[in-house]
Short mmCIF file of C-alpha atoms and ligand atoms in Angstrom, two decimals:
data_model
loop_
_atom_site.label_atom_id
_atom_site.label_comp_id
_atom_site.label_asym_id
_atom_site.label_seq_id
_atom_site.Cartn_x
_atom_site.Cartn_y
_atom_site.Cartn_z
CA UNK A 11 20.67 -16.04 -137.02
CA UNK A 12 21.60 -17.24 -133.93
CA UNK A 13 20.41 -20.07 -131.12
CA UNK A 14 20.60 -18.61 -127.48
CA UNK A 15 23.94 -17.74 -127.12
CA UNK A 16 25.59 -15.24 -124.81
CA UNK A 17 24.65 -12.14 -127.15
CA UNK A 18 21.04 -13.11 -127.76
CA UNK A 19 20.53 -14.01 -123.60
CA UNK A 20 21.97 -10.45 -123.44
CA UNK A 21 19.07 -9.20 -125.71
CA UNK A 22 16.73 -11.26 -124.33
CA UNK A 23 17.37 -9.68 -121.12
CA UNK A 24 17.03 -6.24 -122.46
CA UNK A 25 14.01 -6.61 -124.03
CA UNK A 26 11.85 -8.24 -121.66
CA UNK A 27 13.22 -5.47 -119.24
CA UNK A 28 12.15 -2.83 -121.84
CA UNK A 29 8.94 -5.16 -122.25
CA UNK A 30 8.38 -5.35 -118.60
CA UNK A 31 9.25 -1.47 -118.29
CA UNK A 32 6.56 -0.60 -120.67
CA UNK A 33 3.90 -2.44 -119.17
CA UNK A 34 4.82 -1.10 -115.20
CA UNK A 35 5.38 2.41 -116.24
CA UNK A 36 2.62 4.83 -116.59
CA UNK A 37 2.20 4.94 -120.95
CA UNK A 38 3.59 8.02 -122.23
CA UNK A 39 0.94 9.89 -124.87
CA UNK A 40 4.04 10.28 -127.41
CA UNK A 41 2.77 11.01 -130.97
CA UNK A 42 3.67 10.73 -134.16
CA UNK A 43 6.09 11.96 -136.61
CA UNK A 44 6.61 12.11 -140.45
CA UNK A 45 8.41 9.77 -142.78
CA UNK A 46 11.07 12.26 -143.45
CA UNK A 47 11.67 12.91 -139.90
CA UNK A 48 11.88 9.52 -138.92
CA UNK A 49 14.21 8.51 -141.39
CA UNK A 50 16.05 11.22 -140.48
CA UNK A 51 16.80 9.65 -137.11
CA UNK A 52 17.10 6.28 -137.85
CA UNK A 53 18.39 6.41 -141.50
CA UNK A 54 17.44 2.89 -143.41
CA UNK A 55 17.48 -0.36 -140.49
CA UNK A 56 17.60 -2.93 -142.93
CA UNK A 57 21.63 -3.76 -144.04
CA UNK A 58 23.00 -6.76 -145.23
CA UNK A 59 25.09 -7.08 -142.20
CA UNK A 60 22.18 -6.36 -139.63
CA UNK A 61 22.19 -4.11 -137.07
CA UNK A 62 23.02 -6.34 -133.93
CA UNK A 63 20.21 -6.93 -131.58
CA UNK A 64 20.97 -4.26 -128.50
CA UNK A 65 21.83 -1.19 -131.44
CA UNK A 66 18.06 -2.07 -132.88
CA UNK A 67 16.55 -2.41 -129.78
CA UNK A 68 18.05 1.05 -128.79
CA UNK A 69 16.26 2.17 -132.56
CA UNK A 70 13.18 1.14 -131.23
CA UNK A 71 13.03 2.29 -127.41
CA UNK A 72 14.73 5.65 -128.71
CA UNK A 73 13.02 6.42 -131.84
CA UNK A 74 9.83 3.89 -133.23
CA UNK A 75 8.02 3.53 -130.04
CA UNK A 76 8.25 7.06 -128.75
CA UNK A 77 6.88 7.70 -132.31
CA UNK A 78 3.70 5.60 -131.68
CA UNK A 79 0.56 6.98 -129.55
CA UNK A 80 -0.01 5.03 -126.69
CA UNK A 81 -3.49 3.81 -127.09
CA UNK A 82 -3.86 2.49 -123.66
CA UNK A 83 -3.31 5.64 -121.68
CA UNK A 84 -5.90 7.18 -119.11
CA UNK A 85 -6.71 9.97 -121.58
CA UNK A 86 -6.35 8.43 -124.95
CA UNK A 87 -10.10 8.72 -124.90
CA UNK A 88 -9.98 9.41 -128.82
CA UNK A 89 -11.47 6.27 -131.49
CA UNK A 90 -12.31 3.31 -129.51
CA UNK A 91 -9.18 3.03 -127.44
CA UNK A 92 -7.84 -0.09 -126.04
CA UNK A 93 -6.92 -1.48 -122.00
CA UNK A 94 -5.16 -4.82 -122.13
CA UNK A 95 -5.29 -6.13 -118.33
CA UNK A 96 -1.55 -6.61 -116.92
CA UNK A 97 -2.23 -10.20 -117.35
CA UNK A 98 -3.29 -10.54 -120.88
CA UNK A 99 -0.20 -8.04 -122.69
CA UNK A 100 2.16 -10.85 -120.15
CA UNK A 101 0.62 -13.28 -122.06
CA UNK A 102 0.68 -11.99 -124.95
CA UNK A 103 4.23 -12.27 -124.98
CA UNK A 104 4.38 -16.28 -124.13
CA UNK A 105 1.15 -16.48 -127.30
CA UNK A 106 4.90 -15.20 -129.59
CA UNK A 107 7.14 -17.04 -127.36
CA UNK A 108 5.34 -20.68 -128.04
CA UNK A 109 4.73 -20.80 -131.92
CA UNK A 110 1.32 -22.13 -131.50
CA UNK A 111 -0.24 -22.74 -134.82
CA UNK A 112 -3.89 -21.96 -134.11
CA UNK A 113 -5.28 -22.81 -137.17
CA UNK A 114 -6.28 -26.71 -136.27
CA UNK A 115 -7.01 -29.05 -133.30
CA UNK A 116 -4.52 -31.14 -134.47
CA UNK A 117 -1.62 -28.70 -134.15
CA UNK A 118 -2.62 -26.21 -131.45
CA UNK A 119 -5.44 -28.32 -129.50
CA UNK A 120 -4.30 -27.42 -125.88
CA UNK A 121 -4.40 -23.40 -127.24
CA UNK A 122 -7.49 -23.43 -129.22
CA UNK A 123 -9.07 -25.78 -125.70
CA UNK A 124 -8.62 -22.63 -124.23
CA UNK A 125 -9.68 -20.08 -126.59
CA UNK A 126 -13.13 -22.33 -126.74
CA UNK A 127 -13.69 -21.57 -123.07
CA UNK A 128 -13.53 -17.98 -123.56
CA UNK A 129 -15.64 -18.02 -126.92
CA UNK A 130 -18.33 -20.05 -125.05
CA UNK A 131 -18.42 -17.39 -121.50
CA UNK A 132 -19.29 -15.06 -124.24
CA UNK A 133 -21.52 -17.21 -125.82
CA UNK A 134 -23.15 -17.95 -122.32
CA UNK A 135 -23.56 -14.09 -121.90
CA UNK A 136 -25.49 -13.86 -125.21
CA UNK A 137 -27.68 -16.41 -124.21
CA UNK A 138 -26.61 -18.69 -127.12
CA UNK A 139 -27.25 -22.83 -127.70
CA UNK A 140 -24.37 -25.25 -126.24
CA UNK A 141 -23.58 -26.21 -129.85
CA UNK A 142 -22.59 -22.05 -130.71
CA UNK A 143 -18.85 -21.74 -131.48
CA UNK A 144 -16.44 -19.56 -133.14
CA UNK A 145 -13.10 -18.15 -133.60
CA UNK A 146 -11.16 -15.18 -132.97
CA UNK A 147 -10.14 -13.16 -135.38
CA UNK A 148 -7.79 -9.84 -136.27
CA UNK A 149 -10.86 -7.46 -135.58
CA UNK A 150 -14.34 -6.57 -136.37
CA UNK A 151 -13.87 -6.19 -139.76
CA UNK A 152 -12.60 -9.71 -140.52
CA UNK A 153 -15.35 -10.74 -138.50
CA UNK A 154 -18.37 -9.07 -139.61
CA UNK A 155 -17.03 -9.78 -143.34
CA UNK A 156 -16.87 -13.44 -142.45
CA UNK A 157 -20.42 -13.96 -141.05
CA UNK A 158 -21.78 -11.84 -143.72
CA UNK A 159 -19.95 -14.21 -146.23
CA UNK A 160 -21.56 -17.19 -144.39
CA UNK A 161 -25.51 -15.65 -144.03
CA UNK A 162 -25.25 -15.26 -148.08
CA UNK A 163 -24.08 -18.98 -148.50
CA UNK A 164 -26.85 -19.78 -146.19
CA UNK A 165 -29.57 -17.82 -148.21
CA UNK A 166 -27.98 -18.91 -151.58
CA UNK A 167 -28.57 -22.23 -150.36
CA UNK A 168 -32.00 -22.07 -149.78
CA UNK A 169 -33.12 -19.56 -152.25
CA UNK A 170 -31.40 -21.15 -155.49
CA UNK A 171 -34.00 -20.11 -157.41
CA UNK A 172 -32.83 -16.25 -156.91
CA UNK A 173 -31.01 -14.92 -159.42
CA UNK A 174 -31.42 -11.39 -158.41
CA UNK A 175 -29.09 -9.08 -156.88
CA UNK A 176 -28.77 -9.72 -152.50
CA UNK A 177 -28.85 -6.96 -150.22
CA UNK A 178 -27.70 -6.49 -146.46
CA UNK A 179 -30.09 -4.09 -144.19
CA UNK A 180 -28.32 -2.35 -141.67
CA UNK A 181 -28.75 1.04 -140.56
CA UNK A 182 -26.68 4.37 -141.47
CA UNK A 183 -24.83 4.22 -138.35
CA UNK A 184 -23.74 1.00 -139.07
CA UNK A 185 -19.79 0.26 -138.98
CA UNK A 186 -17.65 1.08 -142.02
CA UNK A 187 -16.84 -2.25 -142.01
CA UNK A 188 -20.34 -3.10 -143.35
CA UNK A 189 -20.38 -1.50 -146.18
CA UNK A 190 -17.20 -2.16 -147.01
CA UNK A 191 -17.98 -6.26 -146.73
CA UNK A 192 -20.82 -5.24 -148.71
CA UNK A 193 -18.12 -3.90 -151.26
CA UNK A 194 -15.71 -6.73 -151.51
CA UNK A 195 -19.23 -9.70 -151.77
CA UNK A 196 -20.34 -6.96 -154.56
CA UNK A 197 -23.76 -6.86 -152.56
CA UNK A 198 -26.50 -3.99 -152.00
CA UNK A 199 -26.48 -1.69 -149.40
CA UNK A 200 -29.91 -0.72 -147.41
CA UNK A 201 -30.23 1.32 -144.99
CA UNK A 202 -33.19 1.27 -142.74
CA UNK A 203 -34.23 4.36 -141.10
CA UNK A 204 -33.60 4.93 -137.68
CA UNK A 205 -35.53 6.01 -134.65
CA UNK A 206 -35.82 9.72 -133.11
CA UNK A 207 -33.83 7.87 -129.84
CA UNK A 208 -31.14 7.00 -132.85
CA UNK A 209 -32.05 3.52 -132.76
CA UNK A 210 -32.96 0.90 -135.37
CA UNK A 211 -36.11 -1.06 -134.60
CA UNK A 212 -37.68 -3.30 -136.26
CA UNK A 213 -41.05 -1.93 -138.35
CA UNK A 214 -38.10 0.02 -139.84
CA UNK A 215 -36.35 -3.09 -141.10
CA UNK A 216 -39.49 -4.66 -142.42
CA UNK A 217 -40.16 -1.15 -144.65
CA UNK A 218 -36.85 -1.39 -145.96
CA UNK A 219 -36.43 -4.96 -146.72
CA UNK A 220 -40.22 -4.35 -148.39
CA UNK A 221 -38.95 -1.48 -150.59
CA UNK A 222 -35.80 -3.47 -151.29
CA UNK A 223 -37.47 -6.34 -152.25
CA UNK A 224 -40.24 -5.09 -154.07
CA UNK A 225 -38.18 -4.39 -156.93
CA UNK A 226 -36.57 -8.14 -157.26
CA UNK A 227 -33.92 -8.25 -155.10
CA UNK A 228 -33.21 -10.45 -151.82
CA UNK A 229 -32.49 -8.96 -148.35
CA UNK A 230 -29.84 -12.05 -146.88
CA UNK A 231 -28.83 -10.51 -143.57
CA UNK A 232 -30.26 -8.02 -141.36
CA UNK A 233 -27.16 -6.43 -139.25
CA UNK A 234 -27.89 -4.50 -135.89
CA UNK A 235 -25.62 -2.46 -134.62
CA UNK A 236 -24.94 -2.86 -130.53
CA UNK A 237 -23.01 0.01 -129.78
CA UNK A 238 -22.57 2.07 -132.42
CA UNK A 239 -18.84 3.69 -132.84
CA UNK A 240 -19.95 7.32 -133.07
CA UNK A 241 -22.13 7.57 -129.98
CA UNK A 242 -22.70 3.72 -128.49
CA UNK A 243 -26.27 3.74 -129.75
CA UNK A 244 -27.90 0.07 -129.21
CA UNK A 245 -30.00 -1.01 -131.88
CA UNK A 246 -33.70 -2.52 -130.44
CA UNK A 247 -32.45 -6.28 -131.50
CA UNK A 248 -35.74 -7.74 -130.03
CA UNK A 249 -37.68 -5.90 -132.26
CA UNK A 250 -35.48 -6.73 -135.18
CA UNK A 251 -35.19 -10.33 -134.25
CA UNK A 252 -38.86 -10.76 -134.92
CA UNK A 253 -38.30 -9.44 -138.24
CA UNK A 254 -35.40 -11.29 -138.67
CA UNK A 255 -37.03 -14.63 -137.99
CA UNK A 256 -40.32 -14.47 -139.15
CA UNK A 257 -38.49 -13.72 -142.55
CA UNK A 258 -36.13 -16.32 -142.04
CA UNK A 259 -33.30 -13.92 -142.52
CA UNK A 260 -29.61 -14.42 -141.18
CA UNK A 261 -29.42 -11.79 -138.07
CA UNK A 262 -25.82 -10.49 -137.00
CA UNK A 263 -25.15 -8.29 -134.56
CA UNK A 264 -21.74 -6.42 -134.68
CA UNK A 265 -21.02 -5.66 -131.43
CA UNK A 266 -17.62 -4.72 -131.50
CA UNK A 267 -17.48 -2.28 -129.26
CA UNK A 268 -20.56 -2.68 -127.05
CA UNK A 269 -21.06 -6.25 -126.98
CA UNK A 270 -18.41 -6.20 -124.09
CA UNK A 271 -20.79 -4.88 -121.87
CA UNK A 272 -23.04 -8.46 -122.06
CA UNK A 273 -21.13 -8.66 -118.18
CA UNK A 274 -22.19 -5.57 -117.12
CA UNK A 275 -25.68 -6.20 -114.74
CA UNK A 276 -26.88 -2.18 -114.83
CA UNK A 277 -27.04 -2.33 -118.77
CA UNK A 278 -27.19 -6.38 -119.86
CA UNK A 279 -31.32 -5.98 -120.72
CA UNK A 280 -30.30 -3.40 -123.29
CA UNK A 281 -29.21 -6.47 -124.85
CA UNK A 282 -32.51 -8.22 -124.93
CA UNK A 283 -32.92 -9.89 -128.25
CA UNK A 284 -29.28 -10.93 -128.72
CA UNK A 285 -30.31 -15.06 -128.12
CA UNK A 286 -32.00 -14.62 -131.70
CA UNK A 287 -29.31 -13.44 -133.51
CA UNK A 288 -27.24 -16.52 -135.90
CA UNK A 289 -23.96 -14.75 -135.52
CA UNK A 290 -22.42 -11.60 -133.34
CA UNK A 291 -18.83 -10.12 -132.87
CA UNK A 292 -17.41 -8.24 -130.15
CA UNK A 293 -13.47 -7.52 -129.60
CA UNK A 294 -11.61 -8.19 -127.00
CA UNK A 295 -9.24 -5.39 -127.95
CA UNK A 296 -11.91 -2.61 -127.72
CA UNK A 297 -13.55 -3.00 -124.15
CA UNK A 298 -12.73 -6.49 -122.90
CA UNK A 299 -8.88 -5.79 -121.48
CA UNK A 300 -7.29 -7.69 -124.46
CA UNK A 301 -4.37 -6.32 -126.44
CA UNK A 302 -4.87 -6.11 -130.50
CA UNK A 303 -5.32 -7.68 -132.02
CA UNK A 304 -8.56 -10.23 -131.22
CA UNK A 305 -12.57 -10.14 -132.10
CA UNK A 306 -14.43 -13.06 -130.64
CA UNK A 307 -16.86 -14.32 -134.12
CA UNK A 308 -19.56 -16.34 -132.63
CA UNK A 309 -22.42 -18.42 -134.64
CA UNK A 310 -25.08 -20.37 -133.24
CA UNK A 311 -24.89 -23.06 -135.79
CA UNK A 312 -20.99 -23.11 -136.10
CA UNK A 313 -22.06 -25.97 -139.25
CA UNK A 314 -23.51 -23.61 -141.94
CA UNK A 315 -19.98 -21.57 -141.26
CA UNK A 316 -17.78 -24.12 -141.62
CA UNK A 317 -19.35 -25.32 -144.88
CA UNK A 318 -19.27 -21.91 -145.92
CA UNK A 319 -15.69 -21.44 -145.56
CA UNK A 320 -13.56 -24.51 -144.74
CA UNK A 321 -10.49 -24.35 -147.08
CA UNK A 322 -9.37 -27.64 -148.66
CA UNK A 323 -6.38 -28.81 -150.31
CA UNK A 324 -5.04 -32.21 -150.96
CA UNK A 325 -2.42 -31.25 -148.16
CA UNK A 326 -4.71 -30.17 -145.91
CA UNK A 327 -7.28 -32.97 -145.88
CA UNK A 328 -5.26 -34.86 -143.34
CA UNK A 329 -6.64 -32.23 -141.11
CA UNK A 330 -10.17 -32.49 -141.84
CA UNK A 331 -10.36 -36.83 -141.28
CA UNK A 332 -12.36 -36.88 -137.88
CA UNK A 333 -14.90 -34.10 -136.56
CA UNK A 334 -11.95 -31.81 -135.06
CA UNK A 335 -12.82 -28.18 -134.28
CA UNK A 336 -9.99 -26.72 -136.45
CA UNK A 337 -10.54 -22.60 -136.64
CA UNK A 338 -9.59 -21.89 -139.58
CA UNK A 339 -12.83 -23.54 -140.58
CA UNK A 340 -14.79 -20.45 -139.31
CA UNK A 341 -13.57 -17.43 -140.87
CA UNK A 342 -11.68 -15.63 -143.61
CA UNK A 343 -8.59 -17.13 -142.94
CA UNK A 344 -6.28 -20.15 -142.72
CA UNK A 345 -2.96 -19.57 -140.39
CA UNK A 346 -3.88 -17.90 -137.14
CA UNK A 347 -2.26 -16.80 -134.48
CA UNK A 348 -4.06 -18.04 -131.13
CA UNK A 349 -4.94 -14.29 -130.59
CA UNK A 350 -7.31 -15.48 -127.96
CA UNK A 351 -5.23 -16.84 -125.31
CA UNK A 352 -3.97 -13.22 -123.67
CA UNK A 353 -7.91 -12.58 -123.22
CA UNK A 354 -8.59 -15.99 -122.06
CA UNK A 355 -5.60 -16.10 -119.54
CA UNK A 356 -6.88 -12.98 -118.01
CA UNK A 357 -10.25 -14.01 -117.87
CA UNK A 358 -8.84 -17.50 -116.24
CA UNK A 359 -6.49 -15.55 -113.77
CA UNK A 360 -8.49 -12.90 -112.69
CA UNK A 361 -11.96 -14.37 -113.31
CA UNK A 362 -15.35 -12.65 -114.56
CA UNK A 363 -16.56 -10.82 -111.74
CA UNK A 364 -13.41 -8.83 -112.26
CA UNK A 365 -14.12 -7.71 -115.45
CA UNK A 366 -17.74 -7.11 -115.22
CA UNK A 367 -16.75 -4.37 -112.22
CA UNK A 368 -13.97 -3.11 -114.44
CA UNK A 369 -17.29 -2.74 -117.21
CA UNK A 370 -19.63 -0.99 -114.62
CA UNK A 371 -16.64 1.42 -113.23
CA UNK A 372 -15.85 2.66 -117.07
CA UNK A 373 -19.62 3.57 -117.18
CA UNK A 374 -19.41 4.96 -114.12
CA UNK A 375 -16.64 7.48 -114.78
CA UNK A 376 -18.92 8.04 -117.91
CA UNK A 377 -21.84 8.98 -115.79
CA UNK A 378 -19.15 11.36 -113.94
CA UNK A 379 -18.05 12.80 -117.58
CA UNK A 380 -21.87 13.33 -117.89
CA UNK A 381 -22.23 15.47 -115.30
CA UNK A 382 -19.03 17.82 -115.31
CA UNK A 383 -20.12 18.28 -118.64
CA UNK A 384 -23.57 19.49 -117.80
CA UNK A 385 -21.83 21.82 -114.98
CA UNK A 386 -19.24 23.07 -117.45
CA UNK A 387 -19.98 26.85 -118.60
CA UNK A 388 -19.01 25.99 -122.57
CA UNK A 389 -19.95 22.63 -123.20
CA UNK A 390 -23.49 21.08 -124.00
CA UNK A 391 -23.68 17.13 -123.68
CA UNK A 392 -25.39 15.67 -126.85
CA UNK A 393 -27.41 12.70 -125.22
CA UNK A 394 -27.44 10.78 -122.46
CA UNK A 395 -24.82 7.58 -123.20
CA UNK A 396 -25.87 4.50 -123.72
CA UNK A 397 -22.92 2.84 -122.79
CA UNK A 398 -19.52 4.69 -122.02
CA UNK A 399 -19.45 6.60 -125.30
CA UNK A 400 -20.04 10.14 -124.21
CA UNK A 401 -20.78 13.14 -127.04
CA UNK A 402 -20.70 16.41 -126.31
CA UNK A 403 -20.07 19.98 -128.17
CA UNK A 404 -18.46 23.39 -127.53
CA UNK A 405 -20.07 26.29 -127.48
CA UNK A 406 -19.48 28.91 -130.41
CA UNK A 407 -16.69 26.57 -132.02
CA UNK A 408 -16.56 24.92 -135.22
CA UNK A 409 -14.69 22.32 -136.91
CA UNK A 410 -11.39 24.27 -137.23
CA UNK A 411 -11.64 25.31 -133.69
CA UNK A 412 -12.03 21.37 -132.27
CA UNK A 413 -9.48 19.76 -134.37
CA UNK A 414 -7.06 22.62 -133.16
CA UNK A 415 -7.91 21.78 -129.95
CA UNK A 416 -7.29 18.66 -130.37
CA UNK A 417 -3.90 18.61 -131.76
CA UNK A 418 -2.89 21.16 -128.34
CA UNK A 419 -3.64 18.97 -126.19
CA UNK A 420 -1.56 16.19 -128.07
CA UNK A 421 0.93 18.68 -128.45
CA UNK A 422 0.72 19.38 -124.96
CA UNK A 423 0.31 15.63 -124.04
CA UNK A 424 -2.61 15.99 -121.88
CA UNK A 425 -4.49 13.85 -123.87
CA UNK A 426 -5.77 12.22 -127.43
CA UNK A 427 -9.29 13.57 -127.79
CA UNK A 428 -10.59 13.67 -131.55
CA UNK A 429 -13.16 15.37 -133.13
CA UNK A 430 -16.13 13.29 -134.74
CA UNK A 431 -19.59 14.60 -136.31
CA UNK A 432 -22.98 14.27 -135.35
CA UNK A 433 -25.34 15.05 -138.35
CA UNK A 434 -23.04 16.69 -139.93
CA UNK A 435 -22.32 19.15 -137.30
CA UNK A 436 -18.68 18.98 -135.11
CA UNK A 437 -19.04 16.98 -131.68
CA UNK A 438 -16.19 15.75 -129.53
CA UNK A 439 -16.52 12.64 -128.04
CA UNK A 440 -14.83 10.82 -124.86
CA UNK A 441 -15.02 6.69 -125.43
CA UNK A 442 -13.86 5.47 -122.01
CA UNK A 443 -12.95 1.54 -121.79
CA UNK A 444 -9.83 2.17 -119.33
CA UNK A 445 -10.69 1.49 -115.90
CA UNK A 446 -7.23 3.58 -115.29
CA UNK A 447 -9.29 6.15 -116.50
CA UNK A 448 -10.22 8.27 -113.17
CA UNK A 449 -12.72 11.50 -112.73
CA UNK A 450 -9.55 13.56 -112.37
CA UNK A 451 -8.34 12.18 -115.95
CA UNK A 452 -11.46 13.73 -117.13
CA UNK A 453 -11.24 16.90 -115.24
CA UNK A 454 -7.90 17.46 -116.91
CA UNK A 455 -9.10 17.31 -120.13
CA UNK A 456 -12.61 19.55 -119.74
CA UNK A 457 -10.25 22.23 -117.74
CA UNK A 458 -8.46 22.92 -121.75
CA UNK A 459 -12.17 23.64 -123.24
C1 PLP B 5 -14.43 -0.97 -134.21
C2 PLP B 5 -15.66 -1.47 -134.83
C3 PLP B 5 -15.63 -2.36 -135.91
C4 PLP B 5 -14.35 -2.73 -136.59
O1 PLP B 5 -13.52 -3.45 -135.75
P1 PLP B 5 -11.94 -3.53 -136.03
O2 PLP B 5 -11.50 -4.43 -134.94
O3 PLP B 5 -11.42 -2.15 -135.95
O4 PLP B 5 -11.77 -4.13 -137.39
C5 PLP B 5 -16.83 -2.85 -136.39
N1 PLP B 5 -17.99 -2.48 -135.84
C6 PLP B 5 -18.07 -1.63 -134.80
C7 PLP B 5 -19.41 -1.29 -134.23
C8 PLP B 5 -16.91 -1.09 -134.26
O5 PLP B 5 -16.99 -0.23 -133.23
#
């Protein structure tokens, strides 16, 4: 290895110019390519010698990268893409550059300072107590596994005399994530029943947690989903918050995707309910202009969490002495990253109103998606979105006919449009979080269809 000598200032300079390049240029689309053809370029990168820094670069600018789809284009509309803001992938770079050890208060207190301030705005938006806190963590899944690890402490601790199997109540359109927590805490799964509008309310939680529990087992968290991945569906979390605390049940919301739009005036009362919930996530990386990898996991009473899952170790009581708000304290994890700071220097630099009118022009090309749709000859929307998801079909195609669409107009690189399902028949479905995204980005892709 080397200190910064002439060859690695040389490298330096090439990569923040390639760095710097990537972040001015339009994205390309690129796409991917197999194992076999990869290795066929590049051949195995890993010698005892080492490459040199400038011949690996080259590997990477060449070969890697231009194998890897650019998830913030204008028409990767495909998954839940992501957007960072110029100012938060700059800063993501100086996050590597300083070696901040985010894990404690002690180590990284400046950094996690920071971080706080952006937890808390979101906090704020939630309508959540001045003693609510959290941390960020790698995404959604991390964080809904955590709180749902922290509402079973909670009800273990106050229902020690059940010895019966727990359950969580969700609904089916509930993340993956959630039953896969459910998986790894080898809890129950129910699944409360949702709403002609698609939406879970909260009579339906009550009949399932009734059911469930009639036979001897405990319901310990209700989860409502606020934006569901498929088609941005908002669960009614005032209705379920009732449920949620008359039973004195842990509420969550998993808001990983929709949550973001808390900033956004035309749709913030579809919210309503969110101040009762003990926990919610939302990611920065999804529709809040961060780059991967960063969900905000808020609880109102950070205390239970941190007693849930503080780590300790002879070597790392030092840390725990005084009251310090160390981080690691509040989730599935011990070493982090400060993966907050590119969001919160963005939010700092460019400040909220800026990203509450990037929120409302997203829905607004979505409203414009809405209505070439509806003019279009051979599509048929599915519902009005909630959000900025929007569904829609093609007339006289199925599944084989959309997924060879989509892989044209990859091919073609137009765009990254994939198909999804919608009761079990083929939809495709546009998730727009780019304000780059423009009405002629959309246009584009509906002209192919
Ligand atoms: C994306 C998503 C998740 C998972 O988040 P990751 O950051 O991908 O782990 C959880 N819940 C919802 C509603 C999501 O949209």
């Amino acid at each position: 290895m080397h200190k910064f000598n002439a060859e690695v200032e040389e490298v330096a300079d090439e990569i923040l110019a390639y760095a710097l390049d990537r972040l001015r240029l339009e994205p390309p689309l690129d796409g991917p390519l197999t194992a076999a053809e990869l290795y066929e370029k590049v051949g195995n990168t890993i010698t005892a010698k080492g490459l040199g820094g400038l011949p690996t670069l080259e590997i990477f600018k060449e070969v890697l990268a231009k194998a890897c789809i650019s998830t913030d284009h204008e028409r990767y509309l495909a998954f839940i893409p992501t957007a960072p803001s110029e100012y938060s992938s700059l800063f993501d770079l100086v996050v590597s550059a300083a070696s901040i050890y985010g894990g404690s208060w002690q180590e990284g207190a400046g950094a996690v300072f920071a971080e706080n301030q952006a937890l808390r705005w979101l906090a704020d938006l939630a309508g959540f107590p001045a003693g609510a806190g959290g941390v960020f963590v790698s995404g959604g899944t991390i964080g809904n596994l955590s709180a749902l690890c922290v509402a079973r402490e909670d009800a273990r601790r106050n229902h020690p005399e059940h010895k019966g199997k727990w359950a969580v109540v969700c609904g089916d359109q509930a993340h993956s994530s959630i039953a896969g927590a459910a998986k790894i805490m080898d809890v129950e799964i129910v699944k409360a029943k949702r709403s002609a509008d698609g939406k879970i309310y909260g009579d339906a939680v009550a009949k399932a947690i009734d059911e469930y529990e009639a036979n001897g087992g405990r319901v310990f968290c209700i989860v409502a989903t606020a934006g569901t991945t498929n088609l941005g569906i908002i669960d009614h979390l005032d209705s379920i918050d009732d449920v949620a605390v008359e039973r004195d049940i842990w509420f969550h919301v998993d808001g990983a995707y929709g949550l973001a739009a808390l900033c956004a005036p035309s749709v913030r009362a579809k919210f309503d309910g969110i101040e009762y919930a003990d926990s919610f996530i939302v990611d920065p990386h999804k529709w809040l202009f961060a780059p991967f990898d960063a969900c905000a996991l808020i609880y109102k009473d950070p205390k239970i969490a941190k007693e849930a899952l503080a780590q300790h170790a002879s070597y790392l009581d030092t840390l725990h002495e005084n009251d310090d708000w160390n981080p690691s304290d509040y989730a599935i994890h011990l070493t982090r990253r400060t993966r907050g700071l590119p969001f919160w220097f963005s939010l700092a630099a460019n400040g909220t109103d800026a990203y509450k009118d990037a929120m409302e022009y997203t829905m607004l090309i979505a409203k414009k998606a809405v209505e070439l749709i509806k003019a279009h000859p051979n599509l048929d929307l599915l519902m009005e979105p909630e959000l900025s998801i929007v569904a829609f079909t093609r007339k006289g195609w199925n599944k084989e006919d959309y997924q060879r669409w989509s892989d044209k107009l990859l091919e073609d690189q137009i765009g990254f449009v994939t198909p999804s399902s919608h009761e079990g028949q083929p939809i495709l479905r546009f998730a727009i979080v780019n304000p780059w995204t423009n009405v002629d980005d959309i246009e584009k892709i509906l002209e192919t269809l």
